[in-house]
PDB file of C-alpha atoms and ligand atoms in Angstrom:
ATOM      1  CA  MET F   1      98.218  96.738  89.524  1.00 94.00           C
ATOM      2  CA  ARG F   2      98.854 100.471  89.546  1.00 96.00           C
ATOM      3  CA  ILE F   3      98.183 103.292  91.984  1.00 97.00           C
ATOM      4  CA  THR F   4      95.776 106.140  91.291  1.00 98.00           C
ATOM      5  CA  HIS F   5      96.585 108.214  94.373  1.00 98.00           C
ATOM      6  CA  ASP F   6     100.087 108.716  95.747  1.00 98.00           C
ATOM      7  CA  MET F   7      99.276 109.244  99.418  1.00 98.00           C
ATOM      8  CA  HIS F   8     102.799 109.916 100.720  1.00 98.00           C
ATOM      9  CA  THR F   9     105.012 112.595  99.158  1.00 98.00           C
ATOM     10  CA  HIS F  10     107.437 115.234 100.442  1.00 98.00           C
ATOM     11  CA  THR F  11     107.966 118.778  99.191  1.00 98.00           C
ATOM     12  CA  THR F  12     110.244 121.734  99.852  1.00 97.00           C
ATOM     13  CA  TYR F  13     108.223 122.375 103.034  1.00 96.00           C
ATOM     14  CA  SER F  14     110.341 119.621 104.627  1.00 93.00           C
ATOM     15  CA  HIS F  15     113.278 118.177 102.685  1.00 90.00           C
ATOM     16  CA  GLY F  16     111.719 117.292  99.349  1.00 94.00           C
ATOM     17  CA  LEU F  17     113.217 118.875  96.251  1.00 95.00           C
ATOM     18  CA  GLY F  18     109.958 119.701  94.464  1.00 97.00           C
ATOM     19  CA  THR F  19     107.409 122.389  95.333  1.00 98.00           C
ATOM     20  CA  ILE F  20     103.795 121.369  95.921  1.00 98.00           C
ATOM     21  CA  GLU F  21     102.885 122.663  92.461  1.00 98.00           C
ATOM     22  CA  GLU F  22     105.730 120.746  90.763  1.00 98.00           C
ATOM     23  CA  MET F  23     104.679 117.512  92.489  1.00 98.00           C
ATOM     24  CA  VAL F  24     101.057 118.098  91.460  1.00 98.00           C
ATOM     25  CA  GLU F  25     102.078 118.801  87.827  1.00 98.00           C
ATOM     26  CA  GLN F  26     104.008 115.538  87.755  1.00 98.00           C
ATOM     27  CA  ALA F  27     101.085 113.614  89.251  1.00 98.00           C
ATOM     28  CA  ARG F  28      98.784 115.042  86.541  1.00 98.00           C
ATOM     29  CA  LYS F  29     101.315 114.258  83.834  1.00 97.00           C
ATOM     30  CA  ILE F  30     101.455 110.577  84.772  1.00 97.00           C
ATOM     31  CA  GLY F  31      97.691 110.334  85.169  1.00 96.00           C
ATOM     32  CA  LEU F  32      97.125 110.092  88.924  1.00 98.00           C
ATOM     33  CA  SER F  33      93.674 111.152  90.108  1.00 98.00           C
ATOM     34  CA  ALA F  34      94.886 112.251  93.553  1.00 98.00           C
ATOM     35  CA  LEU F  35      98.012 113.284  95.438  1.00 98.00           C
ATOM     36  CA  THR F  36      98.655 113.768  99.145  1.00 98.00           C
ATOM     37  CA  VAL F  37     101.416 116.061 100.379  1.00 98.00           C
ATOM     38  CA  SER F  38     102.737 114.666 103.670  1.00 98.00           C
ATOM     39  CA  ASP F  39     105.823 116.442 104.912  1.00 97.00           C
ATOM     40  CA  HIS F  40     107.527 115.573 108.196  1.00 96.00           C
ATOM     41  CA  GLY F  41     106.112 116.584 111.566  1.00 95.00           C
ATOM     42  CA  ARG F  42     107.756 119.507 113.326  1.00 92.00           C
ATOM     43  CA  SER F  43     109.879 117.438 115.766  1.00 91.00           C
ATOM     44  CA  HIS F  44     112.077 116.236 112.950  1.00 86.00           C
ATOM     45  CA  LEU F  45     115.499 117.668 113.819  1.00 83.00           C
ATOM     46  CA  PHE F  46     116.410 119.035 110.403  1.00 84.00           C
ATOM     47  CA  TYR F  47     113.314 119.410 108.304  1.00 84.00           C
ATOM     48  CA  GLY F  48     110.022 119.261 110.175  1.00 91.00           C
ATOM     49  CA  VAL F  49     107.296 121.541 108.785  1.00 94.00           C
ATOM     50  CA  LYS F  50     107.356 124.890 110.592  1.00 92.00           C
ATOM     51  CA  LYS F  51     104.082 125.490 112.352  1.00 89.00           C
ATOM     52  CA  GLU F  52     103.328 128.704 110.412  1.00 92.00           C
ATOM     53  CA  ASN F  53     103.647 126.765 107.127  1.00 96.00           C
ATOM     54  CA  PHE F  54     100.630 124.482 107.667  1.00 97.00           C
ATOM     55  CA  LYS F  55      98.288 127.375 106.825  1.00 97.00           C
ATOM     56  CA  LYS F  56     100.397 128.311 103.797  1.00 98.00           C
ATOM     57  CA  MET F  57     100.407 124.720 102.516  1.00 98.00           C
ATOM     58  CA  ARG F  58      96.625 124.507 102.966  1.00 98.00           C
ATOM     59  CA  GLU F  59      96.153 127.713 100.966  1.00 98.00           C
ATOM     60  CA  GLU F  60      98.451 126.487  98.181  1.00 98.00           C
ATOM     61  CA  ILE F  61      96.605 123.177  98.000  1.00 98.00           C
ATOM     62  CA  ASP F  62      93.174 124.837  98.027  1.00 98.00           C
ATOM     63  CA  ALA F  63      94.283 127.099  95.152  1.00 98.00           C
ATOM     64  CA  LEU F  64      95.572 124.117  93.136  1.00 98.00           C
ATOM     65  CA  ASN F  65      92.350 122.177  93.772  1.00 98.00           C
ATOM     66  CA  ALA F  66      90.418 125.185  92.439  1.00 98.00           C
ATOM     67  CA  LYS F  67      92.717 125.423  89.414  1.00 98.00           C
ATOM     68  CA  TYR F  68      92.592 121.759  88.318  1.00 97.00           C
ATOM     69  CA  ASP F  69      89.588 119.508  87.949  1.00 96.00           C
ATOM     70  CA  ASP F  70      91.531 116.400  86.892  1.00 97.00           C
ATOM     71  CA  ILE F  71      93.214 115.806  90.264  1.00 98.00           C
ATOM     72  CA  ASP F  72      92.360 115.991  93.968  1.00 98.00           C
ATOM     73  CA  ILE F  73      95.134 117.223  96.243  1.00 98.00           C
ATOM     74  CA  TYR F  74      95.176 116.553  99.971  1.00 98.00           C
ATOM     75  CA  LEU F  75      97.275 117.790 102.868  1.00 98.00           C
ATOM     76  CA  SER F  76      98.564 115.442 105.525  1.00 98.00           C
ATOM     77  CA  VAL F  77     101.628 115.292 107.741  1.00 97.00           C
ATOM     78  CA  GLU F  78     103.971 112.388 108.414  1.00 97.00           C
ATOM     79  CA  SER F  79     104.030 112.858 112.189  1.00 97.00           C
ATOM     80  CA  ASN F  80     106.946 111.465 114.123  1.00 96.00           C
ATOM     81  CA  ILE F  81     106.389 109.048 116.986  1.00 97.00           C
ATOM     82  CA  ILE F  82     108.148 110.967 119.778  1.00 97.00           C
ATOM     83  CA  GLY F  83     107.262 109.068 122.951  1.00 97.00           C
ATOM     84  CA  ALA F  84     107.117 105.489 124.186  1.00 97.00           C
ATOM     85  CA  ASP F  85     103.542 106.253 125.285  1.00 98.00           C
ATOM     86  CA  GLY F  86     102.545 106.622 121.624  1.00 98.00           C
ATOM     87  CA  THR F  87     102.699 110.426 121.468  1.00 97.00           C
ATOM     88  CA  ILE F  88     103.167 111.896 117.963  1.00 97.00           C
ATOM     89  CA  ASP F  89     104.208 115.442 117.096  1.00 96.00           C
ATOM     90  CA  ILE F  90     100.968 116.935 115.822  1.00 94.00           C
ATOM     91  CA  ARG F  91      99.179 119.818 117.509  1.00 93.00           C
ATOM     92  CA  GLU F  92      95.520 120.749 117.205  1.00 93.00           C
ATOM     93  CA  GLU F  93      96.413 124.052 115.523  1.00 94.00           C
ATOM     94  CA  GLU F  94      98.305 122.089 112.840  1.00 95.00           C
ATOM     95  CA  LYS F  95      95.803 119.267 112.550  1.00 96.00           C
ATOM     96  CA  LYS F  96      92.987 121.640 111.629  1.00 97.00           C
ATOM     97  CA  TYR F  97      94.700 122.393 108.294  1.00 98.00           C
ATOM     98  CA  CYS F  98      95.191 118.723 107.392  1.00 98.00           C
ATOM     99  CA  ASP F  99      92.773 116.365 105.671  1.00 98.00           C
ATOM    100  CA  TRP F 100      94.181 113.456 107.670  1.00 98.00           C
ATOM    101  CA  ILE F 101      97.181 112.418 109.740  1.00 98.00           C
ATOM    102  CA  TYR F 102      99.899 109.797 109.311  1.00 98.00           C
ATOM    103  CA  ALA F 103     102.462 108.592 111.832  1.00 98.00           C
ATOM    104  CA  GLY F 104     105.844 106.999 111.281  1.00 97.00           C
ATOM    105  CA  PHE F 105     109.057 106.279 113.129  1.00 96.00           C
ATOM    106  CA  HIS F 106     112.284 108.057 112.137  1.00 94.00           C
ATOM    107  CA  TYR F 107     115.612 108.399 113.929  1.00 91.00           C
ATOM    108  CA  SER F 108     116.088 112.167 113.705  1.00 87.00           C
ATOM    109  CA  PHE F 109     113.376 113.535 115.956  1.00 90.00           C
ATOM    110  CA  VAL F 110     113.366 115.429 119.226  1.00 92.00           C
ATOM    111  CA  PRO F 111     111.897 112.995 121.782  1.00 95.00           C
ATOM    112  CA  LYS F 112     109.027 114.004 124.033  1.00 95.00           C
ATOM    113  CA  SER F 113     111.147 113.763 127.210  1.00 96.00           C
ATOM    114  CA  VAL F 114     114.644 112.883 128.428  1.00 96.00           C
ATOM    115  CA  LYS F 115     113.243 109.483 129.399  1.00 96.00           C
ATOM    116  CA  ASP F 116     112.104 108.938 125.796  1.00 96.00           C
ATOM    117  CA  LEU F 117     115.517 110.013 124.518  1.00 95.00           C
ATOM    118  CA  PHE F 118     117.086 107.056 126.336  1.00 95.00           C
ATOM    119  CA  ASN F 119     114.246 104.556 126.650  1.00 94.00           C
ATOM    120  CA  PHE F 120     112.679 104.952 123.219  1.00 96.00           C
ATOM    121  CA  LEU F 121     114.952 106.585 120.642  1.00 96.00           C
ATOM    122  CA  GLY F 122     118.257 105.556 122.284  1.00 95.00           C
ATOM    123  CA  ARG F 123     117.060 102.030 122.970  1.00 96.00           C
ATOM    124  CA  ASN F 124     116.069 101.564 119.310  1.00 97.00           C
ATOM    125  CA  ILE F 125     119.410 102.847 118.023  1.00 96.00           C
ATOM    126  CA  VAL F 126     121.472 100.740 120.462  1.00 96.00           C
ATOM    127  CA  SER F 127     119.308  97.681 119.829  1.00 95.00           C
ATOM    128  CA  ALA F 128     119.818  98.044 116.062  1.00 96.00           C
ATOM    129  CA  LEU F 129     123.597  98.305 116.483  1.00 96.00           C
ATOM    130  CA  LEU F 130     124.276  95.553 119.020  1.00 95.00           C
ATOM    131  CA  PRO F 131     123.670  91.833 118.485  1.00 92.00           C
ATOM    132  CA  ILE F 132     122.078  91.309 121.907  1.00 96.00           C
ATOM    133  CA  ALA F 133     119.013  89.085 121.552  1.00 96.00           C
ATOM    134  CA  PRO F 134     117.292  89.905 124.893  1.00 96.00           C
ATOM    135  CA  LEU F 135     117.692  93.653 124.196  1.00 96.00           C
ATOM    136  CA  LYS F 136     116.230  93.228 120.718  1.00 97.00           C
ATOM    137  CA  ARG F 137     113.303  91.223 122.111  1.00 97.00           C
ATOM    138  CA  ASP F 138     112.568  93.751 124.823  1.00 97.00           C
ATOM    139  CA  THR F 139     112.817  96.680 122.390  1.00 97.00           C
ATOM    140  CA  ARG F 140     110.403  94.977 120.028  1.00 97.00           C
ATOM    141  CA  ARG F 141     107.958  94.312 122.869  1.00 98.00           C
ATOM    142  CA  ARG F 142     108.112  97.950 124.008  1.00 98.00           C
ATOM    143  CA  ASN F 143     107.802  99.326 120.470  1.00 98.00           C
ATOM    144  CA  THR F 144     104.706  97.215 119.880  1.00 98.00           C
ATOM    145  CA  ILE F 145     103.069  98.703 122.979  1.00 98.00           C
ATOM    146  CA  THR F 146     103.975 102.174 121.668  1.00 98.00           C
ATOM    147  CA  TYR F 147     102.278 101.532 118.303  1.00 98.00           C
ATOM    148  CA  LEU F 148      99.156 100.063 119.970  1.00 98.00           C
ATOM    149  CA  LYS F 149      98.858 103.022 122.353  1.00 98.00           C
ATOM    150  CA  MET F 150      99.347 105.436 119.469  1.00 98.00           C
ATOM    151  CA  MET F 151      96.373 103.953 117.611  1.00 98.00           C
ATOM    152  CA  ASP F 152      94.237 104.462 120.734  1.00 98.00           C
ATOM    153  CA  ARG F 153      95.387 108.043 121.267  1.00 97.00           C
ATOM    154  CA  TYR F 154      94.906 109.373 117.724  1.00 98.00           C
ATOM    155  CA  THR F 155      92.650 109.013 114.741  1.00 97.00           C
ATOM    156  CA  LEU F 156      95.279 108.007 112.204  1.00 98.00           C
ATOM    157  CA  LYS F 157      94.669 107.501 108.521  1.00 98.00           C
ATOM    158  CA  MET F 158      97.859 105.509 107.983  1.00 98.00           C
ATOM    159  CA  ILE F 159     101.064 104.278 109.596  1.00 98.00           C
ATOM    160  CA  THR F 160     103.971 104.897 107.237  1.00 98.00           C
ATOM    161  CA  HIS F 161     106.562 102.111 106.774  1.00 98.00           C
ATOM    162  CA  PRO F 162     105.426 100.175 109.919  1.00 98.00           C
ATOM    163  CA  GLY F 163     108.301  98.626 111.842  1.00 95.00           C
ATOM    164  CA  ASN F 164     111.032 100.381 109.885  1.00 95.00           C
ATOM    165  CA  ARG F 165     113.969 101.094 112.242  1.00 94.00           C
ATOM    166  CA  CYS F 166     111.522 100.353 115.066  1.00 95.00           C
ATOM    167  CA  PRO F 167     110.958  96.582 115.225  1.00 97.00           C
ATOM    168  CA  ILE F 168     107.408  95.589 116.188  1.00 98.00           C
ATOM    169  CA  ASP F 169     105.223  92.522 116.539  1.00 98.00           C
ATOM    170  CA  ILE F 170     103.567  93.036 113.183  1.00 98.00           C
ATOM    171  CA  HIS F 171     100.765  90.576 114.070  1.00 98.00           C
ATOM    172  CA  ALA F 172      99.635  92.636 117.069  1.00 98.00           C
ATOM    173  CA  VAL F 173      99.954  95.932 115.186  1.00 98.00           C
ATOM    174  CA  ALA F 174      98.101  94.649 112.109  1.00 98.00           C
ATOM    175  CA  LYS F 175      95.218  93.263 114.208  1.00 98.00           C
ATOM    176  CA  LYS F 176      94.822  96.594 115.978  1.00 98.00           C
ATOM    177  CA  ALA F 177      95.149  98.569 112.733  1.00 98.00           C
ATOM    178  CA  ALA F 178      92.382  96.473 111.148  1.00 98.00           C
ATOM    179  CA  LYS F 179      90.130  97.142 114.150  1.00 98.00           C
ATOM    180  CA  LYS F 180      90.896 100.875 114.135  1.00 98.00           C
ATOM    181  CA  ASN F 181      90.729 101.292 110.338  1.00 98.00           C
ATOM    182  CA  VAL F 182      94.329 102.437 110.168  1.00 98.00           C
ATOM    183  CA  ILE F 183      95.936 101.790 106.784  1.00 98.00           C
ATOM    184  CA  LEU F 184      99.345 100.081 106.817  1.00 98.00           C
ATOM    185  CA  GLU F 185     101.733 101.334 104.170  1.00 98.00           C
ATOM    186  CA  ILE F 186     103.765  99.370 101.642  1.00 98.00           C
ATOM    187  CA  ASN F 187     106.657 101.699 100.877  1.00 97.00           C
ATOM    188  CA  PRO F 188     109.330 100.968  98.231  1.00 96.00           C
ATOM    189  CA  ARG F 189     111.990 103.061 100.028  1.00 95.00           C
ATOM    190  CA  HIS F 190     111.972 100.978 103.222  1.00 95.00           C
ATOM    191  CA  HIS F 191     112.298  97.327 104.180  1.00 93.00           C
ATOM    192  CA  HIS F 192     108.991  97.159 106.075  1.00 96.00           C
ATOM    193  CA  LEU F 193     106.345  96.092 105.340  1.00 97.00           C
ATOM    194  CA  ASN F 194     107.901  93.395 103.159  1.00 97.00           C
ATOM    195  CA  ALA F 195     106.294  90.501 101.289  1.00 98.00           C
ATOM    196  CA  ARG F 196     106.854  88.061 104.151  1.00 98.00           C
ATOM    197  CA  GLU F 197     105.196  90.351 106.700  1.00 98.00           C
ATOM    198  CA  LEU F 198     102.344  91.169 104.337  1.00 98.00           C
ATOM    199  CA  LYS F 199     101.600  87.510 103.782  1.00 98.00           C
ATOM    200  CA  ALA F 200     101.601  86.878 107.542  1.00 98.00           C
ATOM    201  CA  ILE F 201      99.143  89.671 108.357  1.00 98.00           C
ATOM    202  CA  LEU F 202      96.712  89.217 105.460  1.00 98.00           C
ATOM    203  CA  PRO F 203      94.312  87.068 107.573  1.00 98.00           C
ATOM    204  CA  TYR F 204      93.662  90.002 109.955  1.00 98.00           C
ATOM    205  CA  GLY F 205      91.638  91.835 107.354  1.00 96.00           C
ATOM    206  CA  GLY F 206      93.153  95.322 107.367  1.00 97.00           C
ATOM    207  CA  GLN F 207      93.770  97.714 104.522  1.00 98.00           C
ATOM    208  CA  PHE F 208      96.955  98.765 102.811  1.00 98.00           C
ATOM    209  CA  ALA F 209      98.274 101.606 100.657  1.00 98.00           C
ATOM    210  CA  ILE F 210     101.181 101.625  98.226  1.00 98.00           C
ATOM    211  CA  ASN F 211     102.991 104.969  98.181  1.00 98.00           C
ATOM    212  CA  SER F 212     106.178 106.364  96.700  1.00 98.00           C
ATOM    213  CA  ASP F 213     107.367 108.494  99.664  1.00 98.00           C
ATOM    214  CA  ALA F 214     108.767 110.643  96.822  1.00 98.00           C
ATOM    215  CA  HIS F 215     111.260 113.334  97.768  1.00 97.00           C
ATOM    216  CA  ARG F 216     111.833 114.364  94.121  1.00 98.00           C
ATOM    217  CA  VAL F 217     109.475 115.210  91.294  1.00 98.00           C
ATOM    218  CA  PRO F 218     110.318 112.212  89.030  1.00 98.00           C
ATOM    219  CA  HIS F 219     109.693 109.800  91.906  1.00 98.00           C
ATOM    220  CA  VAL F 220     105.966 110.533  92.241  1.00 98.00           C
ATOM    221  CA  ALA F 221     104.158 107.155  91.980  1.00 98.00           C
ATOM    222  CA  ASP F 222     107.475 105.332  91.585  1.00 97.00           C
ATOM    223  CA  VAL F 223     106.244 102.270  93.459  1.00 98.00           C
ATOM    224  CA  GLU F 224     107.224  99.288  91.338  1.00 97.00           C
ATOM    225  CA  LYS F 225     109.153  97.619  94.187  1.00 97.00           C
ATOM    226  CA  ALA F 226     106.175  97.943  96.544  1.00 98.00           C
ATOM    227  CA  ILE F 227     103.781  96.571  93.924  1.00 97.00           C
ATOM    228  CA  ARG F 228     106.068  93.557  93.502  1.00 97.00           C
ATOM    229  CA  ALA F 229     106.014  92.964  97.291  1.00 98.00           C
ATOM    230  CA  ALA F 230     102.204  93.190  97.386  1.00 98.00           C
ATOM    231  CA  GLU F 231     101.862  90.831  94.435  1.00 97.00           C
ATOM    232  CA  GLU F 232     104.384  88.378  95.874  1.00 97.00           C
ATOM    233  CA  ALA F 233     102.419  88.291  99.139  1.00 98.00           C
ATOM    234  CA  GLY F 234      99.129  87.861  97.281  1.00 97.00           C
ATOM    235  CA  VAL F 235      97.520  91.042  98.648  1.00 98.00           C
ATOM    236  CA  PRO F 236      94.224  91.465  96.762  1.00 97.00           C
ATOM    237  CA  VAL F 237      93.879  94.816  94.960  1.00 97.00           C
ATOM    238  CA  SER F 238      90.591  95.288  96.825  1.00 97.00           C
ATOM    239  CA  ARG F 239      92.574  95.541 100.082  1.00 98.00           C
ATOM    240  CA  ILE F 240      94.830  98.300  98.724  1.00 98.00           C
ATOM    241  CA  VAL F 241      92.966 101.592  99.089  1.00 98.00           C
ATOM    242  CA  ASN F 242      94.813 103.473  96.344  1.00 98.00           C
ATOM    243  CA  ALA F 243      95.370 100.770  93.707  1.00 98.00           C
ATOM    244  CA  VAL F 244      93.415  99.342  90.794  1.00 96.00           C
ATOM    245  CA  GLU F 245      93.990  96.486  88.415  1.00 93.00           C
ATOM    246  CA  ASP F 246      96.075  97.770  85.533  1.00 83.00           C
ATOM    247  CA  GLU F 247      93.849  97.312  82.531  1.00 73.00           C
ATOM    248  CA  ARG F 248      96.087  99.192  80.091  1.00 66.00           C
ATOM    249  CA  PRO F 249      97.697  97.008  77.438  1.00 59.00           C
ATOM    250  CA  ILE F 250     101.371  96.187  78.089  1.00 51.00           C
ATOM    251  CA  GLU F 251     102.691  98.212  75.140  1.00 57.00           C
ATOM    252  CA  ASN F 252     101.025 101.378  76.491  1.00 53.00           C
ATOM    253  CA  ASN F 253     102.132 100.799  80.017  1.00 52.00           C
ATOM    254  CA  PRO F 254     105.560 102.241  80.826  1.00 52.00           C
ATOM    255  CA  ARG F 255     105.784 100.397  84.123  1.00 50.00           C
ATOM    256  CA  ARG F 256     105.289  96.967  82.548  1.00 42.00           C
ATOM    257  CA  ALA F 257     107.046  97.472  79.231  1.00 36.00           C
TER     258      ALA F 257
HETATM  259 ZN1  LIG N 301     109.022 108.230 106.754  1.00 55.21          ZN
HETATM  260 ZN1  LIG N 302     108.077 110.063 104.170  1.00 55.21          ZN
END
């Protein structure tokens, strides 16, 4: 199995180290047919995309798409979940420049309200630090409701690293994602989704994507760990939107050599 489209990459517009053009050049070099640039939503404390940069990124991507006919480049944003009610940090004036929208949970965002600072972000941090079972259970229950509401509020292409640092009932989220056509990501940089979770949610019929979440040029399509998790769980390639069977012979295949 190999990926043909890296759907989750970061550039210098948030905290990646490569420019859009450098990431695209790398993707072409290693033979990808598509690349999506998905920098962090603006509520990220240190490196959210500035609102005036969405237009600039769109223009850069349009120019690169005109320049190259061997790769398709897309613009997305990895929106932060900023409220327990499922609110994410994307505005209409930003969305209009994007081909599609992702959402993911991170620690370093500015919550929607003071209530969300304590009841959503704070609760998740405290629950991760303290070994208190009822708190962990309640946090997981609340987080699950947040993810379900989010899928009702927005048309999302994909949820990045579902459940990472934000424990959820993966069964409930996967069922809803399958119904709403939201892709669940298998991400080699994070612990969720892992092989055990993937195996458990396979019967619900949803789709997956394997992405690098690259923050540096050499890491584009560096997804070996995620491919291993998908294979271990027995996820069929047909359920992974950006993967194909790897038909190249072993000796010509750097990832299997
Ligand atoms: Zn992320
Ligand atoms: Zn990311």
